Coordinates of C-alpha atoms in Angstrom, one line a residue:
Chain A
M1 CA -18.3 21.8 -11.8
S2 CA -15.0 20.2 -10.9
I3 CA -12.0 21.8 -9.2
D4 CA -8.8 23.1 -10.7
L5 CA -6.4 20.6 -9.3
H6 CA -3.4 22.3 -10.8
A7 CA -4.3 25.6 -9.2
A8 CA -4.8 23.9 -5.9
R9 CA -1.3 22.3 -6.1
Q10 CA 0.2 25.7 -7.0
F11 CA -1.6 27.2 -4.0
L12 CA 0.1 24.6 -1.7
Y13 CA 3.5 25.4 -3.3
N14 CA 2.9 29.1 -2.7
D15 CA 1.5 29.1 0.8
A16 CA 1.4 25.7 2.6
R17 CA 3.7 24.6 5.4
L18 CA 6.4 21.9 4.6
L19 CA 4.2 19.4 6.5
E20 CA 1.2 19.9 4.3
R21 CA 3.4 19.9 1.1
H22 CA 4.7 16.4 2.0
L23 CA 1.3 15.3 3.2
A24 CA -0.2 16.3 -0.2
S25 CA 2.4 14.3 -2.1
T26 CA 1.6 11.2 0.1
L27 CA -2.1 11.5 -0.1
L28 CA -2.5 12.7 -3.7
D29 CA 0.5 11.0 -5.4
N30 CA 1.2 8.0 -3.2
A31 CA 4.7 9.4 -2.3
P32 CA 6.5 7.7 0.6
A33 CA 5.4 8.9 4.0
E34 CA 8.9 9.3 5.5
P35 CA 9.2 13.1 4.6
V36 CA 5.9 13.7 6.3
L37 CA 7.3 12.1 9.5
T38 CA 10.5 14.2 9.2
A39 CA 8.4 17.4 8.9
L40 CA 6.1 16.3 11.7
R41 CA 9.0 15.6 14.1
A42 CA 10.1 19.2 13.9
Y43 CA 7.0 20.1 16.0
R44 CA 8.0 17.8 18.9
T45 CA 8.8 19.2 22.3
D46 CA 11.4 18.2 24.9
D47 CA 8.8 16.6 27.2
G48 CA 7.6 14.2 24.5
G49 CA 4.5 16.2 23.4
W50 CA 3.9 18.4 20.5
G51 CA 3.7 22.2 20.1
H52 CA 5.3 25.1 18.0
A53 CA 1.9 25.9 16.4
L54 CA 1.4 22.5 14.9
E55 CA -2.2 23.5 15.5
P56 CA -2.0 27.1 14.2
D57 CA -4.3 28.7 16.8
L58 CA -1.8 28.2 19.6
R59 CA 1.6 29.6 18.6
G60 CA 3.8 29.0 21.6
P61 CA 6.7 26.5 21.8
N62 CA 5.2 24.4 24.6
S63 CA 3.4 21.1 24.4
Q64 CA -0.4 21.5 23.9
V65 CA -3.2 18.9 23.5
S66 CA -4.4 20.4 20.3
A67 CA -0.9 19.9 18.8
A68 CA -0.8 16.3 20.0
M69 CA -4.2 15.7 18.5
S70 CA -2.9 17.2 15.2
A71 CA 0.2 15.0 15.2
L72 CA -1.9 11.9 15.7
G73 CA -4.3 13.1 12.9
V74 CA -1.3 13.3 10.6
L75 CA -0.1 9.8 11.6
A76 CA -3.7 8.5 11.0
Q77 CA -3.8 10.1 7.6
I78 CA -0.6 8.4 6.4
D79 CA -1.7 5.1 8.1
G80 CA 1.3 5.2 10.4
S81 CA 0.0 2.3 12.6
G82 CA 2.8 0.9 14.7
N83 CA 5.0 4.0 14.7
P84 CA 6.6 4.5 18.1
L85 CA 5.5 8.2 18.1
I86 CA 1.9 7.0 18.7
M87 CA 2.6 5.4 22.1
E88 CA 5.0 8.2 23.1
T89 CA 2.2 10.7 22.4
A90 CA -0.3 8.7 24.4
D91 CA 2.2 8.6 27.3
W92 CA 2.4 12.4 27.1
L93 CA -1.4 12.7 27.0
Q94 CA -1.5 10.6 30.2
S95 CA 0.7 13.2 31.9
V96 CA -1.8 16.0 31.4
T97 CA -5.0 14.1 31.8
L98 CA -7.6 15.3 34.3
P99 CA -9.0 12.9 37.0
D100 CA -12.2 12.3 34.9
G101 CA -10.1 10.9 32.0
S102 CA -10.4 14.0 29.7
V103 CA -7.6 16.2 28.5
P104 CA -7.6 20.0 28.9
H105 CA -8.4 22.2 25.9
V106 CA -5.6 24.6 26.5
L107 CA -2.7 24.2 29.0
P108 CA -1.7 27.2 31.1
T109 CA 1.7 27.6 29.3
A110 CA -0.2 29.0 26.3
S111 CA -0.9 32.3 28.1
A112 CA 2.6 33.6 27.5
Y113 CA 2.4 33.3 23.7
P114 CA 0.2 34.5 20.8
R115 CA -3.1 32.6 20.6
A116 CA -6.6 32.7 19.2
P117 CA -9.1 34.5 21.4
W118 CA -10.9 31.2 22.0
M119 CA -7.7 29.5 23.1
E120 CA -7.3 30.8 26.6
P121 CA -6.2 28.2 29.0
N122 CA -9.2 26.0 30.0
D123 CA -10.1 22.5 30.9
A124 CA -13.0 21.9 28.5
G125 CA -12.5 18.3 27.4
F126 CA -13.6 18.2 23.8
L127 CA -10.3 17.5 22.2
T128 CA -10.4 14.2 24.0
Y129 CA -12.9 12.9 21.4
S130 CA -10.8 13.3 18.3
T131 CA -7.5 12.5 20.0
A132 CA -9.1 9.2 21.1
A133 CA -10.5 8.8 17.6
H134 CA -7.1 9.1 16.0
L135 CA -5.6 6.6 18.4
W136 CA -8.4 4.1 17.6
S137 CA -7.9 4.6 13.9
L138 CA -4.2 3.8 14.4
G139 CA -5.1 0.5 16.1
A140 CA -3.4 1.7 19.3
D141 CA -3.8 0.0 22.7
H142 CA -2.9 2.3 25.6
P143 CA -4.2 2.9 29.1
W144 CA -4.9 6.6 28.2
L145 CA -7.1 5.5 25.3
R146 CA -9.2 3.2 27.6
S147 CA -9.9 5.9 30.2
A148 CA -10.5 8.6 27.5
T149 CA -12.9 6.3 25.7
G150 CA -14.9 5.9 29.0
W151 CA -15.1 9.7 29.3
C152 CA -16.2 10.1 25.7
W153 CA -19.0 7.6 26.0
K154 CA -20.2 9.1 29.2
Q155 CA -20.5 12.6 27.6
I156 CA -22.1 11.3 24.4
E157 CA -24.6 9.0 26.2
T158 CA -25.7 11.4 29.0
K159 CA -25.5 14.9 27.5
E160 CA -26.9 16.8 24.6
L161 CA -23.8 17.9 22.7
A162 CA -23.8 21.0 20.5
G163 CA -21.6 22.9 18.0
Y164 CA -18.0 21.8 17.7
E165 CA -18.4 19.4 20.5
A166 CA -20.8 17.5 18.4
V167 CA -18.3 17.5 15.5
F168 CA -15.6 16.1 17.7
A169 CA -17.9 13.6 19.3
L170 CA -18.9 12.2 15.9
R171 CA -15.2 11.7 15.0
F172 CA -15.0 9.6 18.1
I173 CA -18.1 7.6 17.3
D174 CA -16.9 7.0 13.8
A175 CA -13.6 5.6 15.0
V176 CA -14.3 3.7 18.2
P177 CA -14.4 -0.1 17.4
E178 CA -17.8 -0.7 19.0
P179 CA -20.1 -0.8 15.9
A180 CA -23.5 -1.4 17.5
R181 CA -23.0 1.2 20.2
A182 CA -21.7 3.7 17.6
A183 CA -24.7 3.1 15.4
R184 CA -27.0 3.9 18.3
A185 CA -25.0 6.9 19.4
V186 CA -25.1 8.5 16.0
E187 CA -28.9 8.7 16.3
R188 CA -28.6 11.0 19.3
F189 CA -27.5 13.8 16.9
R190 CA -30.4 13.5 14.5
P191 CA -32.7 16.0 16.3
S192 CA -30.0 18.7 16.2
L193 CA -29.7 18.7 12.4
R194 CA -31.3 21.5 10.4
P195 CA -33.1 20.5 7.1
D196 CA -29.9 21.1 5.2
G197 CA -28.1 18.6 7.5
S198 CA -26.0 21.3 9.2
I199 CA -25.8 22.3 12.9
P200 CA -25.3 25.9 14.1
I201 CA -22.3 27.1 16.1
P202 CA -23.5 29.0 19.1
G203 CA -21.4 32.1 19.6
G204 CA -19.4 31.6 16.4
V205 CA -18.8 34.3 13.7
D206 CA -22.0 35.3 11.9
G207 CA -23.9 32.4 10.5
E208 CA -21.1 29.9 11.4
R209 CA -22.4 26.4 11.0
V210 CA -21.0 22.9 10.5
T211 CA -22.0 21.1 7.3
P212 CA -22.9 17.5 6.7
L213 CA -19.5 16.9 5.2
Q214 CA -17.7 18.4 8.2
L215 CA -19.9 16.3 10.5
S216 CA -19.2 13.1 8.4
P217 CA -16.2 13.5 6.2
R218 CA -15.6 9.8 5.4
P219 CA -17.7 7.8 3.1
G220 CA -18.8 4.5 4.7
A221 CA -18.3 5.7 8.3
P222 CA -21.1 5.2 10.9
S223 CA -22.1 8.9 11.0
R224 CA -23.1 8.7 7.3
A225 CA -26.4 7.1 8.6
L226 CA -27.5 10.7 9.4
F227 CA -27.1 12.1 5.9
P228 CA -28.9 11.1 2.7
D229 CA -26.7 10.8 -0.4
D230 CA -28.1 14.0 -1.9
L231 CA -27.0 16.1 1.1
I232 CA -23.5 14.7 0.8
E233 CA -23.4 15.3 -3.0
A234 CA -24.7 18.9 -2.5
G235 CA -22.0 19.4 0.1
L236 CA -19.3 18.1 -2.3
D237 CA -20.6 20.4 -5.0
K238 CA -20.5 23.3 -2.6
L239 CA -16.9 22.4 -1.5
E240 CA -15.8 22.3 -5.1
N241 CA -17.4 25.8 -5.6
E242 CA -15.5 27.1 -2.6
Q243 CA -12.1 26.9 -4.3
L244 CA -10.9 30.5 -4.5
D245 CA -9.2 32.2 -7.4
D246 CA -5.8 31.6 -5.9
G247 CA -6.4 27.9 -6.1
G248 CA -6.8 27.3 -2.3
W249 CA -9.7 27.0 0.1
D250 CA -10.4 29.2 3.1
F251 CA -11.7 28.6 6.6
D252 CA -14.8 30.1 8.2
F253 CA -13.7 30.8 11.7
L254 CA -11.9 34.0 12.9
H255 CA -8.8 35.1 10.9
W256 CA -6.6 36.7 13.6
S257 CA -3.0 36.7 12.4
P258 CA -1.2 36.5 9.1
G259 CA 0.6 33.3 10.2
Q260 CA -2.5 31.7 11.4
I261 CA -4.3 32.5 8.2
V262 CA -1.7 31.2 5.9
E263 CA -1.1 28.0 7.9
W264 CA -4.8 27.1 8.3
R265 CA -5.4 27.8 4.6
G266 CA -2.8 25.2 3.7
I267 CA -4.4 22.7 6.1
V268 CA -8.0 23.3 4.9
T269 CA -7.0 23.3 1.2
L270 CA -5.4 19.9 1.7
A271 CA -8.4 18.7 3.7
A272 CA -10.7 19.8 0.9
L273 CA -8.7 17.9 -1.7
D274 CA -8.6 14.8 0.5
T275 CA -12.3 14.9 1.1
L276 CA -13.0 15.3 -2.6
R277 CA -10.5 12.5 -3.4
T278 CA -12.0 10.0 -1.0
H279 CA -15.4 10.7 -2.7
G280 CA -13.9 10.1 -6.1
R281 CA -14.3 13.8 -7.1
V282 CA -10.7 14.4 -8.0
A283 CA -10.5 13.8 -11.8
G284 CA -8.3 10.9 -12.9
D285 CA -7.9 9.7 -9.4
V286 CA -9.2 6.4 -8.1
P287 CA -10.3 6.7 -4.5
R288 CA -8.1 4.9 -2.0
H289 CA -10.8 4.9 0.7
Chain B
M1 CA -34.1 -15.8 7.9
G2 CA -33.2 -14.7 11.3
E3 CA -32.7 -11.1 12.2
Y4 CA -29.7 -9.9 10.2
R5 CA -28.1 -6.6 11.0
E6 CA -25.1 -4.8 9.4
F7 CA -23.0 -2.0 10.9
A8 CA -20.6 0.4 9.3
P9 CA -16.9 -0.2 10.1
P10 CA -14.9 2.2 12.4
T11 CA -12.8 4.7 10.4
G12 CA -9.5 2.8 10.8
L13 CA -11.1 -0.2 9.1
I14 CA -12.9 1.5 6.2
S15 CA -10.1 0.6 3.8
V16 CA -10.3 -3.1 4.6
V17 CA -13.7 -3.9 6.0
A18 CA -17.0 -3.7 4.2
C19 CA -19.2 -4.1 7.3
L20 CA -19.7 -5.9 10.6
W21 CA -22.8 -8.1 10.9
E22 CA -24.8 -10.2 13.4
N23 CA -27.5 -12.8 12.8
D24 CA -29.5 -14.2 15.6
G25 CA -29.2 -17.6 14.2
I26 CA -32.8 -18.3 13.4
R27 CA -33.5 -19.4 9.8
E28 CA -36.9 -20.5 8.8
Q29 CA -36.0 -21.3 5.2
V30 CA -33.0 -22.2 3.1
Q31 CA -30.7 -19.2 2.8
R32 CA -28.8 -18.7 -0.4
V33 CA -25.7 -16.6 -0.1
V34 CA -24.3 -15.5 -3.4
P35 CA -20.7 -14.3 -4.3
D36 CA -19.7 -10.8 -3.3
G37 CA -15.9 -11.0 -3.6
C38 CA -15.6 -10.6 0.2
V39 CA -14.0 -12.9 2.8
D40 CA -15.7 -13.1 6.2
L41 CA -14.3 -13.8 9.6
V42 CA -17.2 -15.5 11.5
W43 CA -17.9 -16.6 15.0
L44 CA -20.2 -19.5 14.6
N45 CA -21.1 -22.3 17.0
D46 CA -18.2 -21.4 19.3
E47 CA -15.7 -21.4 16.6
L48 CA -13.9 -18.7 14.6
L49 CA -14.1 -19.5 10.9
I50 CA -12.7 -17.9 7.8
V51 CA -15.4 -18.0 5.0
G52 CA -13.5 -17.5 1.8
A53 CA -14.8 -15.7 -1.3
D54 CA -17.2 -18.0 -3.2
T55 CA -17.4 -18.5 -6.9
G56 CA -20.8 -20.1 -6.7
P57 CA -23.9 -20.1 -4.5
V58 CA -23.8 -21.5 -1.0
L59 CA -27.0 -22.9 0.7
F60 CA -27.6 -22.8 4.4
A61 CA -30.3 -25.1 5.8
P62 CA -33.0 -23.8 8.2
T63 CA -32.0 -23.8 11.9
G64 CA -33.9 -23.3 15.1
G65 CA -33.1 -20.6 17.6
G66 CA -29.3 -20.9 17.6
E67 CA -26.8 -18.7 19.2
R68 CA -25.9 -15.3 17.7
V69 CA -23.5 -15.4 14.8
S70 CA -21.1 -12.5 14.5
G71 CA -19.0 -11.6 11.5
I72 CA -16.7 -9.1 10.0
R73 CA -16.7 -8.8 6.2
L74 CA -13.3 -8.0 4.6
R75 CA -13.5 -6.0 1.4
P76 CA -12.4 -7.5 -1.9
G77 CA -8.6 -7.2 -2.0
A78 CA -8.2 -6.8 1.8
A79 CA -8.4 -10.5 2.8
G80 CA -4.8 -11.3 1.6
A81 CA -3.4 -8.5 3.7
V82 CA -5.4 -9.2 6.8
L83 CA -5.1 -12.9 6.7
G84 CA -1.4 -12.9 5.7
I85 CA -2.0 -15.7 3.2
P86 CA -3.1 -15.7 -0.4
A87 CA -6.9 -15.4 -0.3
S88 CA -7.0 -18.1 -3.0
E89 CA -6.2 -20.6 -0.3
V90 CA -9.6 -20.1 1.3
R91 CA -11.6 -19.8 -2.0
D92 CA -15.0 -21.5 -1.8
A93 CA -14.0 -22.8 1.7
R94 CA -14.9 -22.5 5.3
V95 CA -11.9 -23.2 7.4
P96 CA -11.2 -22.9 11.1
A97 CA -9.2 -19.7 11.6
A98 CA -6.7 -21.6 13.7
A99 CA -5.6 -23.4 10.6
V100 CA -4.5 -20.1 9.0
W101 CA -3.4 -18.0 12.0
P102 CA -2.2 -20.4 14.6
E103 CA -1.5 -18.0 17.5
F104 CA -3.7 -15.1 16.7
A105 CA -6.8 -17.1 16.0
V106 CA -6.4 -19.0 19.3
S107 CA -6.2 -15.8 21.4
L108 CA -8.9 -14.1 19.4
G109 CA -11.1 -17.2 19.6
G110 CA -10.5 -17.3 23.4
A111 CA -11.5 -13.7 23.7
L112 CA -14.7 -14.3 21.6
A113 CA -15.6 -17.3 23.7
L114 CA -15.4 -15.3 26.9
A115 CA -17.1 -12.2 25.5
D116 CA -20.8 -11.4 26.0
P117 CA -22.5 -12.2 22.6
A118 CA -23.4 -8.4 22.4
D119 CA -19.7 -7.5 22.6
R120 CA -18.3 -9.9 20.0
L121 CA -18.4 -7.5 17.1
D122 CA -16.3 -5.1 19.3
V123 CA -13.7 -7.8 19.9
L124 CA -13.6 -8.7 16.2
A125 CA -13.3 -5.0 15.2
R126 CA -10.5 -4.4 17.7
A127 CA -8.6 -7.5 16.6
V128 CA -8.6 -6.6 12.9
L129 CA -7.8 -2.9 13.7
Q130 CA -4.7 -4.1 15.5
R131 CA -3.5 -6.3 12.8
K132 CA -4.7 -4.7 9.6
G133 CA -2.5 -4.8 6.7
E134 CA -2.6 -2.5 3.7
R135 CA -5.3 -3.3 1.2
D136 CA -3.8 -4.0 -2.2
C137 CA -4.4 -0.7 -4.0
L138 CA -3.8 -2.1 -7.4
V139 CA -6.5 -4.7 -6.9
A140 CA -8.9 -2.1 -5.4
A141 CA -8.3 0.2 -8.4
A142 CA -8.8 -2.8 -10.8
A143 CA -12.1 -3.8 -9.0
I144 CA -13.5 -0.3 -9.5
R145 CA -12.5 -0.2 -13.2
L146 CA -13.6 -3.7 -13.9
A147 CA -17.1 -2.7 -12.6
A148 CA -17.5 -0.3 -15.5
P149 CA -20.1 -1.7 -18.0
S150 CA -17.8 -2.1 -21.0
A151 CA -14.5 -2.8 -19.1
R152 CA -12.1 -5.2 -20.7
I153 CA -9.5 -6.9 -18.5
G154 CA -6.6 -6.2 -20.9
T155 CA -7.5 -2.5 -21.0
V156 CA -7.8 -2.2 -17.3
A157 CA -4.4 -3.8 -16.8
A158 CA -2.9 -1.5 -19.3
D159 CA -4.5 1.6 -17.7
L160 CA -3.0 0.6 -14.4
G161 CA 0.4 0.1 -16.0
V162 CA 0.7 -3.7 -15.4
S163 CA 0.5 -6.8 -17.6
E164 CA -2.6 -8.9 -17.6
R165 CA -0.7 -11.7 -16.1
H166 CA 0.5 -9.5 -13.2
L167 CA -3.0 -8.2 -12.5
H168 CA -4.2 -11.9 -12.6
R169 CA -1.6 -12.9 -10.0
R170 CA -2.3 -10.0 -7.7
T171 CA -6.1 -10.4 -7.9
V172 CA -5.9 -14.1 -7.1
A173 CA -3.7 -13.4 -4.0
A174 CA -5.8 -10.5 -2.7
I175 CA -9.4 -11.7 -3.4
G176 CA -9.0 -15.4 -4.0
Y177 CA -10.1 -15.5 -7.6
N178 CA -9.3 -14.1 -11.0
P179 CA -10.2 -10.8 -12.6
K180 CA -12.8 -12.5 -14.9
T181 CA -14.7 -13.9 -11.9
L182 CA -14.3 -10.5 -10.1
Q183 CA -15.9 -8.8 -13.1
R184 CA -18.7 -11.3 -13.1
V185 CA -19.4 -10.7 -9.4
T186 CA -19.3 -6.9 -9.6
R187 CA -21.6 -7.0 -12.7
M188 CA -24.1 -9.2 -10.8
R189 CA -23.9 -6.9 -7.8
R190 CA -24.8 -4.0 -10.1
L191 CA -27.7 -5.9 -11.5
I192 CA -29.0 -6.5 -7.9
A193 CA -28.5 -2.9 -6.9
M194 CA -30.3 -1.7 -10.1
S195 CA -33.1 -4.2 -9.6
E196 CA -33.6 -2.8 -6.0
H197 CA -33.8 0.8 -7.3
S198 CA -35.7 0.4 -10.5
S199 CA -37.5 -2.9 -10.4
R200 CA -40.0 -1.8 -13.1
L201 CA -37.4 -1.5 -15.8
P202 CA -37.6 -4.5 -18.2
L203 CA -35.0 -7.2 -17.4
A204 CA -33.3 -6.8 -20.8
Q205 CA -32.7 -3.1 -20.1
R206 CA -31.4 -3.8 -16.6
A207 CA -29.0 -6.4 -18.1
A208 CA -27.7 -3.8 -20.7
A209 CA -27.3 -1.1 -18.0
A210 CA -25.5 -3.6 -15.7
G211 CA -23.0 -4.2 -18.5
Y212 CA -24.1 -7.6 -19.9
A213 CA -23.6 -8.0 -23.7
S214 CA -27.0 -9.7 -24.0
Q215 CA -29.8 -11.3 -21.9
A216 CA -28.3 -14.7 -22.6
H217 CA -24.9 -13.5 -21.3
M218 CA -26.7 -12.3 -18.1
S219 CA -28.5 -15.7 -17.7
D220 CA -25.2 -17.6 -18.0
D221 CA -23.4 -15.5 -15.5
V222 CA -26.2 -15.3 -12.9
R223 CA -26.8 -19.1 -13.1
R224 CA -23.1 -19.7 -12.7
L225 CA -22.9 -17.5 -9.6
T226 CA -26.3 -18.2 -7.9
G227 CA -27.5 -21.5 -9.4
L228 CA -30.8 -19.8 -10.4
T229 CA -32.3 -18.0 -13.4
P230 CA -32.1 -14.2 -13.2
V231 CA -35.9 -13.9 -12.8
R232 CA -36.1 -16.4 -10.0
F233 CA -33.0 -14.9 -8.3
L234 CA -34.1 -11.3 -8.5
E235 CA -37.8 -11.8 -7.6
D236 CA -36.9 -12.8 -4.1
A237 CA -34.9 -10.0 -2.5
S238 CA -34.4 -11.9 0.7
L239 CA -32.2 -14.3 -1.2
T240 CA -29.7 -11.6 -1.9
A241 CA -29.2 -10.5 1.7
A242 CA -25.8 -11.4 3.3

């Protein structure tokens, strides 16, 4: 089956944030990227970082690493290479980096504001992977990226990574411009895959797992070596089938506040459309790669 | 053939790079490289070369145990943006990169000369990441449509909302040759892929499925691009590598 693109667009008009609306126009209709940047800048903080629930599970106004990661992710999606926001964000990351080169998962300022139960202040470093991945995709060169890359490689090459840490680590491996080392690193994850290509999430909601498409969302990326075409095709079929009657997609981690639900649904709906588009599954659309 | 390895590009390069590759420089027999619409940046014998898109076969003589050759293969349509010159200027040519990119090629060549051979692909990937241009989306879309078995250039141009002349100009700038040659190359690539997957299908059927009007049409096209007959060309899979 194929998706109802019209209904998906209506869902975004109903429920998505301004940022995802503009992003949808840019990704799906080749609209100019400037309105995306304008919407994104509203989430900047006074200290040069990002906050204000740009990442919807931390709802305070202060700078947080997850918000900085999201901002860089948006810049990477619109191919904003060269935008000064990239270096400014890397400068901010440098200011919160731990001695080992990683960045904390949640900064202490979060404790005064609404947040997801798994977003208590802590120094777990796994946002370092995708933050570094976005910076590599943007062609950035910054001291923070060099030290973070060292930390990521050390984790990947000396530990057995599980759950969401594996997902984030694969984003790093896909983006780091070290093709031979990346190809070797991908193989470290093969033993953790179940026959359907998914990996379980320890301690997640019932049956929570990460699928091949979540582990490897981009056709042609190094992580695709882990998944035969039929698993990816099955994943795309399943993703198409997960479109709900309201036209949107839903997420499978804890729903804990109305704002968090509506904001994440806009994000995952756009992500679903983007994944289907890059695989040539959105009718009448030629994949941009 | 020496040991040839291909690697997937990092995410930031997927839109402009088909793959990165290494070859340990040992070739026991003549190697025939056939057109694929791609432009390669290659570190070979201590020199950075731009290997333009070919419109015919290129033969490489056997070599002894040479030094490792490292390359990054730009997708059809990406070369113009990455090189900053019309790709047609390097068609069927191998030119020192310094002739095209005076400053950049000198600094990149210097970095490659200093790098450990095992790290040269990283240096190439980083350099292209940091100067990547936008792939020409019109040409990329045209390349996909021209690959359809019964595609006609006029119809593809009309579908994309441009004139045939405009599509011609953009394709020549981005890839280095015209839509007709691009279509020949994609059709032959499909024939190769099909022959790898279902080699027991009679050649006439493979020709029809790949989009050739007749077996004679296939023979003409394949001979023009490879210098060989289809049977001779397809029977030796090693000839189609690289």
